[in-house]
XYZ file of C-alpha atoms in Angstrom:
658
model
C -24.530 -72.138 -50.720
C -24.020 -73.382 -47.217
C -24.408 -76.360 -44.966
C -27.561 -77.169 -42.995
C -28.155 -79.412 -40.001
C -30.705 -80.023 -37.297
C -32.747 -82.268 -35.072
C -36.435 -83.108 -34.841
C -37.868 -84.783 -31.743
C -40.653 -87.146 -32.799
C -42.618 -87.044 -29.536
C -44.898 -84.028 -29.271
C -43.800 -81.641 -26.543
C -40.161 -82.743 -26.347
C -37.685 -79.948 -26.933
C -34.983 -80.225 -29.567
C -31.476 -79.114 -28.649
C -30.273 -75.829 -30.151
C -26.825 -76.656 -28.783
C -26.784 -79.951 -30.665
C -27.768 -78.248 -33.917
C -24.977 -75.726 -33.372
C -22.456 -78.523 -32.744
C -23.559 -80.241 -35.952
C -22.909 -77.002 -37.836
C -19.566 -76.363 -36.163
C -18.003 -79.403 -37.881
C -18.706 -77.931 -41.346
C -17.652 -74.310 -41.014
C -15.793 -74.761 -44.326
C -19.157 -74.994 -46.107
C -20.196 -71.599 -44.788
C -17.481 -69.488 -43.170
C -19.439 -66.222 -43.529
C -22.243 -66.715 -41.045
C -24.101 -69.004 -38.626
C -27.844 -69.000 -38.188
C -30.113 -71.050 -35.975
C -33.737 -71.484 -34.985
C -35.150 -73.591 -32.155
C -38.897 -73.992 -31.686
C -40.659 -76.765 -29.817
C -39.589 -80.107 -31.294
C -37.160 -78.747 -33.895
C -33.739 -77.120 -33.928
C -32.356 -75.838 -37.236
C -28.852 -74.631 -37.963
C -26.882 -73.473 -40.975
C -23.470 -72.250 -42.027
C -23.655 -69.645 -44.795
C -21.444 -68.909 -47.775
C -22.915 -65.575 -48.871
C -23.629 -65.540 -52.619
C -26.997 -63.805 -53.192
C -28.080 -60.802 -51.087
C -24.831 -60.894 -49.140
C -25.994 -58.330 -46.578
C -29.631 -59.308 -46.157
C -29.809 -63.048 -46.754
C -29.114 -64.244 -43.210
C -30.762 -67.629 -42.608
C -33.073 -68.998 -41.316
C -35.554 -67.007 -43.379
C -39.262 -66.999 -42.684
C -42.692 -65.825 -43.687
C -44.293 -62.598 -42.459
C -45.235 -63.832 -38.973
C -42.285 -66.191 -38.498
C -44.360 -69.360 -38.219
C -42.513 -70.855 -41.203
C -38.705 -70.974 -41.051
C -36.383 -72.399 -43.680
C -32.689 -73.121 -44.141
C -31.395 -74.116 -47.553
C -28.116 -75.246 -49.046
C -27.989 -74.316 -52.727
C -29.572 -71.894 -55.168
C -33.138 -71.475 -56.468
C -32.677 -70.284 -60.045
C -36.327 -69.415 -60.706
C -36.674 -67.401 -57.482
C -37.208 -64.092 -59.326
C -40.239 -65.421 -61.188
C -41.637 -67.062 -58.056
C -41.112 -63.871 -56.044
C -43.103 -61.826 -58.563
C -45.935 -64.346 -58.468
C -46.000 -64.385 -54.660
C -45.883 -60.603 -54.349
C -48.888 -60.429 -56.663
C -50.679 -62.653 -54.144
C -49.857 -60.212 -51.333
C -46.726 -61.721 -49.802
C -44.193 -59.296 -48.331
C -40.460 -59.981 -48.535
C -37.768 -58.612 -46.233
C -34.721 -59.686 -48.301
C -33.576 -60.347 -51.867
C -32.538 -63.873 -50.960
C -33.722 -66.724 -53.165
C -34.244 -68.818 -50.013
C -36.968 -66.545 -48.627
C -39.124 -67.482 -51.628
C -39.361 -71.048 -50.279
C -41.090 -69.982 -47.050
C -43.779 -67.949 -48.845
C -44.313 -70.560 -51.553
C -44.824 -73.191 -48.852
C -47.535 -71.002 -47.307
C -49.396 -71.147 -50.607
C -48.803 -74.743 -51.659
C -47.568 -76.741 -48.650
C -45.070 -79.568 -49.359
C -46.087 -79.402 -53.027
C -44.084 -76.168 -53.261
C -40.903 -78.226 -53.637
C -41.921 -79.322 -57.143
C -42.046 -75.645 -58.187
C -38.393 -75.022 -57.313
C -35.769 -75.037 -60.067
C -32.218 -75.319 -58.865
C -29.838 -77.273 -56.680
C -30.931 -77.534 -53.078
C -31.202 -79.423 -49.844
C -33.631 -77.663 -47.534
C -35.243 -77.948 -44.132
C -38.468 -76.079 -43.362
C -40.303 -75.912 -40.037
C -44.013 -75.153 -39.917
C -44.631 -74.181 -36.286
C -48.415 -74.046 -36.695
C -48.647 -77.657 -37.860
C -45.579 -78.919 -35.955
C -44.264 -80.180 -39.286
C -40.723 -80.600 -40.601
C -40.208 -80.675 -44.358
C -36.908 -81.894 -45.787
C -36.294 -81.921 -49.547
C -33.511 -82.553 -52.037
C -33.127 -81.402 -55.640
C -34.061 -83.573 -58.597
C -30.628 -85.003 -59.423
C -29.028 -84.987 -55.966
C -26.603 -82.134 -56.590
C -26.750 -81.124 -52.933
C -26.337 -83.755 -50.187
C -28.701 -84.388 -47.279
C -27.858 -87.098 -44.727
C -30.455 -88.514 -42.336
C -30.446 -90.687 -39.239
C -33.861 -91.699 -37.916
C -34.735 -93.432 -34.646
C -38.129 -93.787 -32.928
C -37.207 -90.730 -30.830
C -35.705 -88.292 -33.322
C -34.449 -87.430 -36.794
C -30.993 -85.955 -37.293
C -30.131 -84.357 -40.635
C -27.147 -82.571 -42.114
C -25.257 -81.667 -45.265
C -22.373 -83.966 -44.369
C -22.142 -87.314 -42.605
C -19.929 -85.774 -39.927
C -22.938 -83.703 -38.824
C -24.713 -86.892 -37.771
C -21.668 -88.052 -35.826
C -21.566 -84.680 -34.075
C -25.268 -85.149 -33.293
C -24.618 -88.428 -31.519
C -24.859 -91.128 -34.207
C -22.950 -94.244 -33.137
C -20.052 -94.740 -35.608
C -20.511 -98.280 -36.927
C -19.885 -99.688 -40.417
C -22.778 -100.689 -42.656
C -21.401 -103.882 -44.226
C -23.658 -103.760 -47.304
C -22.509 -100.217 -48.044
C -18.913 -101.374 -47.613
C -19.575 -104.268 -49.990
C -20.949 -101.910 -52.646
C -18.070 -99.472 -52.103
C -15.522 -102.176 -52.867
C -17.316 -102.772 -56.168
C -17.940 -99.192 -57.249
C -15.389 -97.043 -55.424
C -18.131 -94.922 -53.859
C -21.071 -95.347 -51.497
C -24.372 -95.469 -53.435
C -26.136 -92.183 -52.862
C -29.195 -93.227 -50.873
C -27.093 -95.281 -48.440
C -24.226 -94.466 -46.094
C -21.169 -96.269 -44.784
C -22.463 -95.345 -41.309
C -24.977 -97.857 -40.010
C -28.264 -96.160 -39.188
C -27.680 -93.318 -41.656
C -28.759 -92.710 -45.244
C -29.268 -89.905 -47.715
C -32.665 -88.591 -48.667
C -33.016 -89.759 -52.287
C -32.786 -87.166 -55.028
C -36.167 -85.767 -56.144
C -37.737 -86.765 -52.830
C -39.151 -84.928 -49.864
C -39.686 -86.039 -46.286
C -42.532 -84.795 -44.098
C -42.319 -85.509 -40.358
C -44.891 -84.521 -37.749
C -44.290 -85.258 -34.047
C -47.120 -86.988 -32.221
C -48.161 -88.010 -28.694
C -47.132 -91.610 -29.252
C -44.348 -90.914 -31.715
C -44.053 -89.139 -35.006
C -45.496 -89.705 -38.439
C -42.869 -89.718 -41.185
C -43.462 -90.080 -44.884
C -41.082 -89.900 -47.843
C -42.364 -89.280 -51.363
C -40.994 -88.623 -54.833
C -41.909 -85.314 -56.480
C -40.179 -85.780 -59.878
C -38.843 -88.609 -61.998
C -36.544 -88.953 -64.974
C -38.965 -91.567 -66.269
C -41.582 -90.463 -68.735
C -39.418 -88.045 -70.699
C -38.079 -90.429 -73.349
C -38.899 -89.219 -76.845
C -41.921 -90.734 -78.559
C -40.846 -90.470 -82.164
C -41.188 -86.716 -82.599
C -40.798 -85.900 -86.288
C -38.085 -83.279 -86.098
C -34.966 -82.693 -88.104
C -31.491 -83.025 -86.649
C -31.072 -79.269 -87.080
C -34.197 -78.670 -84.978
C -32.823 -80.810 -82.152
C -29.505 -78.967 -82.301
C -31.286 -75.617 -82.159
C -33.374 -76.633 -79.154
C -30.326 -78.023 -77.359
C -28.414 -74.794 -77.966
C -31.313 -72.653 -76.754
C -31.896 -74.790 -73.658
C -28.234 -74.944 -72.669
C -27.762 -71.207 -73.129
C -30.805 -70.529 -70.937
C -29.456 -72.913 -68.270
C -26.075 -71.183 -68.240
C -27.784 -67.789 -68.014
C -29.875 -68.838 -65.012
C -26.772 -70.215 -63.277
C -25.028 -66.831 -63.469
C -27.220 -65.529 -60.607
C -24.687 -64.122 -58.127
C -23.694 -61.020 -56.193
C -20.059 -62.202 -56.006
C -17.435 -63.047 -58.677
C -17.807 -66.350 -60.515
C -15.729 -68.436 -62.923
C -15.569 -71.783 -64.760
C -13.684 -75.035 -64.255
C -12.217 -75.473 -67.752
C -11.051 -79.039 -68.325
C -10.359 -78.910 -72.051
C -13.450 -81.014 -72.721
C -16.625 -80.369 -74.680
C -18.915 -79.649 -71.717
C -16.884 -76.991 -69.913
C -15.925 -75.456 -73.251
C -19.618 -75.158 -74.138
C -20.308 -73.348 -70.868
C -17.562 -70.814 -71.639
C -18.903 -70.332 -75.171
C -22.414 -69.566 -73.907
C -21.102 -67.216 -71.205
C -19.286 -65.329 -73.965
C -22.482 -65.133 -76.044
C -24.328 -63.830 -72.976
C -21.830 -60.994 -72.633
C -20.156 -62.106 -69.399
C -16.929 -60.184 -68.835
C -14.481 -61.075 -67.589
C -14.859 -64.845 -67.919
C -12.479 -66.362 -65.387
C -11.363 -69.900 -66.217
C -9.363 -72.367 -64.113
C -7.434 -75.417 -65.286
C -5.230 -78.022 -63.636
C -2.482 -79.869 -65.487
C 0.114 -82.480 -64.583
C 3.806 -82.923 -65.188
C 2.977 -86.246 -66.882
C 1.978 -84.813 -70.270
C -0.168 -87.810 -71.272
C -2.453 -87.052 -68.330
C -2.744 -83.333 -69.035
C -5.244 -81.491 -71.262
C -4.089 -77.955 -70.555
C -3.324 -77.345 -74.229
C -6.995 -77.890 -75.089
C -8.170 -75.655 -72.260
C -5.837 -72.911 -73.505
C -7.427 -73.085 -76.961
C -10.868 -72.390 -75.465
C -9.471 -69.641 -73.238
C -7.770 -68.001 -76.206
C -10.846 -68.291 -78.436
C -13.014 -66.409 -75.918
C -10.395 -64.155 -74.363
C -10.883 -65.445 -70.836
C -8.909 -64.477 -67.781
C -7.259 -67.885 -67.677
C -5.528 -69.392 -64.646
C -3.564 -72.602 -64.959
C -1.804 -74.702 -62.353
C 0.626 -77.528 -63.107
C 0.794 -79.860 -60.128
C 2.707 -82.828 -58.894
C 0.071 -83.982 -56.395
C 1.152 -84.958 -52.914
C -1.282 -87.865 -52.964
C -0.157 -89.530 -49.735
C 0.065 -86.297 -47.782
C -3.324 -85.114 -49.047
C -5.198 -88.362 -48.435
C -6.086 -87.783 -44.729
C -7.427 -84.333 -45.605
C -9.591 -85.770 -48.387
C -10.886 -88.417 -46.018
C -11.955 -85.833 -43.458
C -13.904 -83.893 -46.100
C -15.631 -86.885 -47.672
C -16.529 -88.513 -44.322
C -17.085 -91.773 -46.211
C -14.780 -93.998 -48.279
C -14.381 -92.504 -51.758
C -11.999 -94.069 -54.259
C -12.244 -91.687 -57.213
C -8.678 -90.385 -57.356
C -9.773 -87.438 -59.525
C -10.793 -85.864 -56.231
C -7.115 -84.867 -56.004
C -7.040 -82.573 -59.062
C -10.514 -81.321 -58.110
C -9.063 -80.312 -54.739
C -6.245 -78.373 -56.402
C -8.392 -76.639 -59.021
C -10.856 -75.628 -56.294
C -7.992 -74.220 -54.255
C -6.824 -72.251 -57.296
C -10.283 -70.912 -58.161
C -11.063 -69.805 -54.603
C -8.165 -67.360 -54.767
C -10.124 -65.420 -57.420
C -13.858 -66.237 -57.201
C -16.530 -67.557 -54.861
C -18.646 -69.430 -57.441
C -17.690 -71.700 -60.359
C -19.677 -73.341 -63.135
C -18.686 -76.928 -63.909
C -19.476 -79.404 -66.675
C -20.713 -82.359 -64.618
C -23.797 -84.024 -66.051
C -23.152 -83.581 -69.752
C -22.044 -87.189 -70.205
C -25.099 -88.590 -68.430
C -27.575 -86.276 -70.158
C -26.162 -86.569 -73.677
C -24.382 -89.959 -73.774
C -20.750 -88.996 -73.423
C -19.164 -92.095 -71.906
C -16.993 -94.552 -73.786
C -18.855 -97.334 -71.969
C -21.925 -96.595 -74.105
C -19.801 -97.237 -77.188
C -18.489 -100.404 -75.567
C -22.013 -101.758 -75.179
C -22.653 -101.127 -78.887
C -19.438 -102.983 -79.721
C -20.446 -105.787 -77.354
C -23.680 -106.321 -79.284
C -21.623 -106.930 -82.430
C -18.924 -108.951 -80.666
C -21.453 -111.337 -79.119
C -22.405 -112.482 -82.629
C -19.034 -114.180 -82.985
C -18.983 -117.959 -82.513
C -18.536 -118.705 -78.804
C -15.358 -120.636 -79.489
C -13.803 -117.416 -80.798
C -15.493 -114.694 -78.747
C -15.466 -116.529 -75.405
C -12.452 -118.746 -76.008
C -9.704 -117.745 -78.413
C -9.905 -113.949 -78.076
C -9.953 -113.910 -74.236
C -6.913 -116.240 -74.156
C -5.013 -113.856 -76.429
C -6.087 -110.791 -74.476
C -5.143 -112.323 -71.119
C -1.606 -112.811 -72.438
C -1.124 -109.081 -73.100
C 1.511 -107.483 -70.826
C 0.133 -105.266 -68.079
C 0.627 -101.555 -68.641
C 0.275 -98.769 -66.071
C -0.342 -96.155 -68.767
C -3.505 -94.068 -68.944
C -6.496 -96.041 -70.264
C -4.077 -98.645 -71.631
C -5.081 -100.986 -74.432
C -4.555 -104.120 -72.352
C -6.812 -102.790 -69.564
C -9.642 -101.906 -71.964
C -9.288 -105.134 -73.952
C -9.389 -107.332 -70.859
C -12.378 -105.452 -69.487
C -14.196 -105.688 -72.796
C -13.843 -109.411 -73.459
C -14.716 -110.268 -69.836
C -17.970 -108.329 -70.037
C -18.997 -108.682 -73.670
C -21.475 -111.536 -73.107
C -23.081 -110.067 -70.006
C -26.611 -108.623 -70.175
C -26.785 -104.814 -70.557
C -26.986 -103.753 -66.881
C -24.355 -106.222 -65.681
C -22.138 -105.444 -68.674
C -22.366 -101.726 -67.944
C -21.469 -102.325 -64.294
C -18.479 -104.430 -65.356
C -16.770 -101.348 -66.788
C -17.203 -99.597 -63.435
C -16.229 -102.554 -61.266
C -13.065 -102.255 -59.186
C -13.448 -105.610 -57.432
C -15.700 -108.435 -58.511
C -17.620 -110.620 -56.085
C -14.889 -113.287 -55.930
C -12.170 -110.744 -55.189
C -14.276 -109.239 -52.407
C -14.978 -112.695 -50.970
C -11.214 -113.276 -50.736
C -10.756 -109.945 -48.959
C -13.395 -110.899 -46.383
C -12.108 -114.441 -45.808
C -10.065 -113.926 -42.643
C -11.377 -110.737 -41.120
C -11.917 -111.298 -37.417
C -15.201 -113.140 -37.810
C -17.107 -110.303 -39.488
C -19.938 -111.339 -41.783
C -19.144 -110.789 -45.431
C -18.876 -112.419 -48.798
C -20.308 -112.371 -52.261
C -23.991 -112.661 -51.508
C -24.133 -116.457 -51.307
C -25.515 -117.138 -47.853
C -23.748 -114.225 -46.208
C -26.589 -111.713 -46.089
C -24.868 -109.295 -48.492
C -26.355 -108.605 -51.915
C -24.209 -108.490 -55.063
C -23.839 -104.895 -56.239
C -25.276 -105.748 -59.644
C -28.721 -105.662 -58.031
C -28.514 -101.846 -58.011
C -27.923 -101.764 -61.762
C -30.591 -104.377 -62.473
C -33.215 -102.508 -60.433
C -32.517 -99.186 -62.154
C -32.393 -100.803 -65.609
C -35.858 -102.288 -65.048
C -37.156 -99.055 -63.526
C -36.148 -96.964 -66.541
C -38.011 -96.565 -69.797
C -36.729 -96.292 -73.354
C -34.140 -98.282 -75.288
C -30.876 -99.751 -73.977
C -28.951 -96.472 -74.197
C -31.757 -94.624 -72.407
C -31.633 -97.187 -69.613
C -27.855 -97.106 -69.219
C -27.919 -93.306 -69.064
C -30.703 -93.585 -66.475
C -28.478 -95.818 -64.329
C -25.595 -93.359 -64.501
C -27.841 -90.380 -63.738
C -29.459 -92.113 -60.774
C -26.374 -93.843 -59.342
C -22.985 -92.667 -60.636
C -23.754 -88.937 -60.725
C -25.084 -88.534 -57.153
C -22.797 -91.256 -55.791
C -19.465 -90.196 -57.292
C -19.250 -87.112 -59.510
C -21.486 -84.747 -57.577
C -20.107 -85.590 -54.101
C -16.588 -85.166 -55.462
C -17.380 -81.697 -56.773
C -19.414 -80.715 -53.715
C -16.886 -81.847 -51.089
C -13.781 -80.554 -52.840
C -15.227 -77.144 -53.675
C -16.843 -76.767 -50.266
C -13.534 -77.703 -48.624
C -12.340 -74.354 -50.013
C -15.626 -72.488 -49.367
C -16.337 -72.416 -53.095
C -19.769 -72.916 -54.655
C -20.007 -75.132 -57.752
C -22.947 -74.997 -60.176
C -23.766 -77.525 -62.897
C -25.818 -76.113 -65.824
C -25.945 -79.465 -67.644
C -28.072 -80.748 -64.753
C -30.689 -78.041 -65.115
C -34.042 -79.798 -65.286
C -34.813 -78.506 -68.780
C -31.477 -79.812 -70.094
C -31.858 -83.225 -68.459
C -35.410 -83.676 -69.722
C -34.430 -82.547 -73.216
C -31.561 -85.035 -73.187
C -34.087 -87.830 -72.663
C -36.278 -86.567 -75.507
C -33.484 -86.272 -78.078
C -33.446 -89.547 -80.066
C -30.726 -91.908 -78.874
C -29.398 -92.162 -82.446
C -28.423 -88.479 -82.191
C -26.826 -88.822 -78.766
C -24.714 -91.819 -79.794
C -24.420 -91.533 -83.564
C -22.395 -94.218 -85.379
C -20.412 -94.763 -82.178
C -19.717 -91.024 -81.809
C -20.533 -89.995 -78.256
C -22.466 -86.784 -77.538
C -22.859 -86.311 -81.278
C -25.760 -83.854 -81.124
C -23.830 -81.543 -78.775
C -20.740 -81.714 -80.984
C -22.868 -80.713 -83.959
C -24.578 -77.942 -82.016
C -21.238 -76.468 -80.915
C -19.600 -76.667 -84.355
C -18.372 -73.192 -85.234
C -18.489 -72.115 -81.614
C -15.639 -74.204 -80.195
C -12.177 -74.951 -81.633
C -12.206 -78.031 -83.862
C -9.858 -80.094 -81.616
C -12.361 -79.764 -78.766
C -15.153 -81.094 -80.966
C -13.050 -84.047 -82.127
C -11.617 -84.931 -78.741
C -12.859 -88.205 -77.265
C -13.611 -88.276 -73.557
C -10.464 -88.898 -71.526
C -11.503 -87.912 -68.034
C -9.542 -86.104 -65.356
C -7.279 -89.048 -64.506
C -4.100 -89.416 -62.478
C -1.171 -91.828 -62.970
C -2.119 -93.709 -59.805
C -1.116 -97.087 -61.256
C 2.489 -96.008 -61.770
C 2.664 -94.187 -58.448
C 1.505 -97.234 -56.491
C 4.221 -99.322 -58.096
C 6.788 -96.545 -57.512
C 6.830 -93.523 -55.246
C 3.669 -94.459 -53.322
C 4.678 -98.075 -52.843
C 6.077 -97.650 -49.322
C 3.101 -95.523 -48.270
C 0.662 -98.168 -49.542
C 2.475 -100.968 -47.773
C 2.462 -99.008 -44.516
C -1.188 -97.954 -44.732
C -2.206 -101.523 -45.657
C 0.110 -103.233 -43.185
C -1.101 -106.508 -41.643
C -0.969 -104.907 -38.189
C -3.331 -102.100 -39.148
C -5.679 -104.374 -41.095
C -5.917 -106.848 -38.226
C -6.649 -104.006 -35.791
C -9.410 -102.630 -38.023
C -10.923 -106.044 -38.647
C -12.485 -105.250 -42.025
C -10.186 -107.032 -44.495
C -7.991 -110.122 -44.667
C -4.337 -108.933 -44.543
C -3.085 -111.825 -46.667
C -5.557 -111.137 -49.460
C -4.651 -107.438 -49.469
C -0.954 -108.294 -49.551
C -1.468 -110.529 -52.609
C -3.434 -107.777 -54.350
C -0.663 -105.219 -53.830
C 2.074 -107.687 -54.827
C 0.313 -108.553 -58.092
C 0.086 -104.867 -58.967
C 3.683 -104.003 -58.093
C 4.952 -106.998 -60.103
C 2.722 -105.986 -63.053
C 0.718 -109.177 -63.006
C -2.427 -107.030 -63.068
C -3.483 -103.412 -62.807
C -5.136 -103.226 -59.385
C -4.530 -99.499 -58.937
C -8.186 -98.530 -58.482
C -8.743 -101.323 -55.975
C -5.613 -100.459 -53.991
C -6.497 -96.770 -53.893
C -9.955 -97.773 -52.627
C -8.400 -99.834 -49.853
C -6.023 -97.020 -48.923
C -8.915 -94.588 -48.607
C -10.891 -97.140 -46.581
C -8.140 -97.820 -44.052
C -7.338 -94.138 -43.556
C -11.081 -93.383 -43.266
C -11.438 -96.048 -40.583
C -8.773 -94.393 -38.433
C -9.551 -90.757 -39.240
C -13.349 -90.746 -39.140
C -14.690 -93.932 -37.606
C -12.202 -94.094 -34.754
C -11.074 -90.479 -34.689
C -7.364 -91.284 -34.875
C -5.328 -88.785 -36.868
C -3.142 -90.530 -39.467
C 0.204 -88.790 -40.048
C 1.275 -87.969 -43.582
C 3.688 -90.547 -44.966
C 7.357 -89.750 -44.975
C 7.454 -91.026 -48.549
C 4.773 -88.656 -49.818
C 4.991 -87.472 -53.414
C 6.872 -84.235 -54.143
C 5.221 -80.933 -53.316
C 3.017 -79.043 -55.730
C 4.766 -77.328 -58.635
C 2.764 -74.462 -60.070
C 2.816 -72.129 -63.015
C -0.034 -69.695 -63.440
C -0.787 -68.009 -66.734
C -3.286 -65.327 -67.617
C -4.680 -64.851 -71.098
């Protein structure tokens, strides 16, 4: 695990700047505090910061082939490196280290850019072929590891974080379409960036760039797709599917244990992380170190479930009860994300990463289980919507919505009024748009109001303003997928929500503490199997992740198997109407908003007032705006924002060991 960065000059004979590559690495020392490595040759300059996990002593990067004409830097882990190494040694290749990254250089010698498709793992890599004057960039199949790009006719900049591009000279300007999509989703869609002129290399893609006399040749191509793996009516019993899922998951967990340093598990109290612990126990891992975060607000805490798993498997269990300092922590989060990011569960992820790093250098985490095996409540909601839409319109679109709109607004976790209002408003929408509706923080009309008076900037809801409604992303992915409706909705979440929200959250918050996170549920074999398992077994009679629950019966405590998905939520709604109210009003003050020129101060003021007076629950939208305004000053303009005087109380901790 590390961070990589570099520059390629696209005109043959121009020299890339080793100093610039070093500067791009210097802004992400947190990703790799153990070591710096660099390589400059002709048109390319590579750099990396290393967090030493495998071959601690000998795995210094860049790593090359026998004569040094191929050099590679890689962020991540190649889990099938042992098998590939044996194959390459049989072909006569000589290795100088035990590092998994060195395998990439030798495999490229044999297979060229096609070598990427042979790699199993999580990775973002840069490889320079000095003989061919060729740069190869590649990203893993799901987008677990980030890779930002900025391309001009003269050069390509790349790096593991957006701040690398800024350090390399990218002009800090806002991409208004990315901002528009952020205000809908709460995150920047993965292949785009809030920084104009920047983007991410799409997951499962590689880029090949070759400098030329009149400018370079650059091509981007896909090397794997989630399409084509949907089951075709295999005649297998439910027990057979459960057995294959168990075998595949256990093998994924085993491969992810590759490490020369201590590792542990983020244990949330849910089915996915509990399954990882169960398989580690079966594989004979000892000790199993588990880490859990809880909250003083008991309705938001699942520590009691995590303790049951820890007790069942005798783990070395560490637990932290926190009262998050949300306002004081926000500028720090902003500086690590580099882009607006409104998922408030980044806060507990920050704290659990901080806790784990005191004991281990690597953690396994349960991200991906919901996308691979249909774990979200929104999938159930779409099934309900199909039934609800059969009601006469006068009832389903008239009477029921009027009743639901009259429900009092609650700031409780996943409150009934919030879910009911969301449901009836989206029940008659087509599948992709209805699925987006559950994720939507601000609809097109709300965003249009926010843009109305903002210093003449272009904006709006897609009607003559040049900005596209965010639903286009969902529609495109829904059409691109194969399979039934559930298959297509899971495809959307795997292609958009995972690499846009969940994986960046885990990557940035763990890397902020120089901690590597691994995600066994996103192993290729698990993901492909999830597509093959019949959808009726993934979502069975409205029971989410049914096949996994059945497979883990007898392995995990019964309450874990019965537990519906709650998520790692925070009481943001109550905080914004209480202890964070003054902070929000200061951060979203008309003076600041007018200076930034992105949002209409009057529209923001109305939004906050409606939330505080409990006319609506706008907590997610307000948190998104808070992150945006602090990001604008911290990152875009480089102005440090002081912590609010009204910040929430300091962390309260109790640590227990089982």
